[in-house]
Coordinates of C-alpha atoms in Angstrom, one line a residue:
M17 CA 213.9 -25.9 189.2
T18 CA 211.3 -28.5 188.5
K19 CA 209.5 -27.7 191.8
K20 CA 209.3 -23.9 191.1
N21 CA 207.7 -24.7 187.6
E22 CA 205.0 -27.0 189.2
K23 CA 204.1 -24.0 191.6
D24 CA 203.8 -21.5 188.7
K25 CA 201.5 -23.6 186.5
I26 CA 197.8 -22.7 186.7
S27 CA 195.3 -25.5 186.5
V28 CA 192.4 -25.8 183.9
G29 CA 190.0 -25.3 186.7
E30 CA 191.5 -22.1 187.8
V31 CA 191.3 -20.7 184.2
L32 CA 187.9 -21.8 183.6
G33 CA 186.9 -20.2 187.1
E34 CA 188.5 -17.0 186.1
I35 CA 187.0 -16.8 182.8
L36 CA 183.8 -18.7 182.9
L37 CA 182.3 -17.3 185.9
P38 CA 182.4 -13.7 184.9
V39 CA 181.2 -14.6 181.5
C40 CA 178.2 -16.5 183.0
G41 CA 177.5 -13.6 185.3
L42 CA 177.5 -11.1 182.3
A43 CA 175.3 -13.5 180.3
L44 CA 172.9 -13.6 183.1
I45 CA 172.8 -10.0 183.6
G46 CA 172.3 -9.3 179.9
A47 CA 169.4 -11.8 179.8
L48 CA 167.8 -10.1 182.6
V49 CA 168.1 -6.6 181.1
W50 CA 166.6 -8.0 177.8
I51 CA 163.6 -9.6 179.7
A52 CA 163.0 -6.3 181.6
V53 CA 163.2 -4.0 178.5
G54 CA 160.8 -6.4 176.6
F55 CA 158.3 -6.4 179.7
F56 CA 158.5 -2.5 179.9
N57 CA 158.1 -2.2 176.2
D58 CA 155.1 -4.4 176.2
L59 CA 153.6 -2.4 179.0
S60 CA 154.2 0.9 177.1
K61 CA 152.4 -0.6 173.9
A62 CA 149.5 -1.8 176.1
S63 CA 149.0 1.7 177.6
K64 CA 149.0 3.3 174.2
E65 CA 146.4 0.8 172.3
T66 CA 142.8 1.7 173.1
T67 CA 139.4 0.0 172.5
E68 CA 136.3 1.9 172.5
Q69 CA 133.3 0.9 174.8
T70 CA 129.9 2.1 174.4
I71 CA 127.7 2.1 177.5
T72 CA 124.0 3.2 177.8
I73 CA 123.5 5.1 181.0
K74 CA 120.7 6.9 182.9
S75 CA 120.4 9.2 186.1
I76 CA 123.6 11.2 185.7
S77 CA 124.9 13.4 188.8
Y78 CA 128.0 15.4 189.5
Q79 CA 130.0 14.8 192.7
T80 CA 133.2 15.8 194.4
E81 CA 135.1 13.7 196.7
T82 CA 137.8 15.1 199.3
S83 CA 140.2 12.8 200.8
G84 CA 143.4 13.3 202.8
S85 CA 146.2 11.8 205.0
F86 CA 148.5 13.0 207.7
A87 CA 151.4 11.5 209.1
L88 CA 154.3 12.6 211.1
G89 CA 153.6 16.3 210.5
F90 CA 153.2 15.9 206.7
G91 CA 149.8 15.7 205.1
S92 CA 147.9 16.0 201.7
I93 CA 144.5 16.7 200.7
D94 CA 143.1 15.5 197.3
N95 CA 139.9 16.5 195.7
A96 CA 138.4 14.1 193.0
E97 CA 135.5 15.3 190.6
Y98 CA 133.5 12.7 188.9
Y99 CA 130.1 12.0 187.2
V100 CA 128.1 9.2 188.8
C101 CA 125.5 7.4 186.5
Y102 CA 123.8 4.0 186.2
E103 CA 125.0 1.6 183.3
V104 CA 122.0 -0.1 181.9
L105 CA 122.7 -3.7 181.6
E106 CA 121.6 -6.2 178.7
D107 CA 119.3 -8.0 181.3
G108 CA 117.7 -4.8 182.4
G109 CA 119.5 -4.2 185.6
V110 CA 121.6 -1.3 186.3
K111 CA 125.0 -0.9 187.8
L112 CA 126.6 2.2 189.3
L113 CA 129.2 3.7 187.2
K114 CA 131.9 6.5 188.2
L115 CA 133.2 8.6 185.5
D116 CA 136.3 10.7 185.9
A117 CA 135.4 14.4 185.3
S118 CA 138.8 15.5 184.2
K119 CA 138.6 12.9 181.4
T120 CA 135.0 13.4 180.3
T121 CA 133.6 15.7 177.5
I122 CA 129.9 16.1 177.6
Y123 CA 128.0 16.6 174.1
E124 CA 124.3 17.7 174.2
T125 CA 123.5 16.4 170.8
L126 CA 120.8 13.9 171.4
E127 CA 117.0 14.4 171.0
K128 CA 114.8 14.3 174.1
D129 CA 113.5 10.5 173.3
E130 CA 117.1 9.2 172.9
S131 CA 119.0 7.5 175.7
A132 CA 122.2 9.0 177.1
Y133 CA 125.2 6.9 176.4
V134 CA 129.1 7.0 177.1
N135 CA 131.9 6.3 174.7
M136 CA 135.0 5.3 176.6
E137 CA 138.6 4.7 175.4
V138 CA 140.2 2.1 177.5
N139 CA 143.8 0.7 176.9
K140 CA 144.8 -2.9 177.4
L141 CA 145.7 -2.3 181.0
G142 CA 142.2 -1.0 181.9
E143 CA 142.9 2.4 182.4
T144 CA 140.2 5.0 180.9
K145 CA 141.9 7.3 178.6
N146 CA 139.2 9.5 177.4
I147 CA 135.4 9.6 178.0
N148 CA 132.6 11.2 175.7
L149 CA 129.5 11.5 177.4
Y150 CA 126.4 12.1 175.1
V151 CA 123.1 13.4 176.6
P152 CA 119.8 15.0 175.3
K153 CA 119.7 18.7 174.3
D154 CA 119.0 20.9 177.4
T155 CA 120.1 18.4 180.0
I156 CA 123.0 20.4 181.4
Q157 CA 121.6 22.6 184.2
T158 CA 123.8 25.9 184.3
Q159 CA 121.6 28.2 186.4
Y160 CA 120.0 27.2 189.8
D161 CA 116.9 28.8 191.2
L162 CA 117.4 28.9 195.0
T163 CA 114.5 31.0 196.0
V164 CA 112.0 29.4 198.3
K165 CA 108.2 29.3 196.9

């Protein structure tokens, strides 16, 4: 009978293996979930917090760009509209700037001698959320004369 009792005994290592391994696994999974939730929460906050940038510009034009792709019988065509202008740099140089037309509101509030400028709301991820474009009065051309002279 003593031999049977020795076979029925469970060692401390087996008990720890059956309890400790699952507990450590759950703790690891819990820590990973906690880190992931924190990371995505920080991304969400960063996408909502915005800063405003003011940029002096000149030479504005409206452009459209069509792009597409086709593979294995499926395709898509996208049309992007934007304003192209030059950002006036502090050293007197200029830099090309593309403004997403769907995020841009134009205000004709400046006098003729004032320089056009852009107020942009940009989040901490670098995404532009809103664009306000301020130009001199009577800048926007609404009628075109196509007659040849």
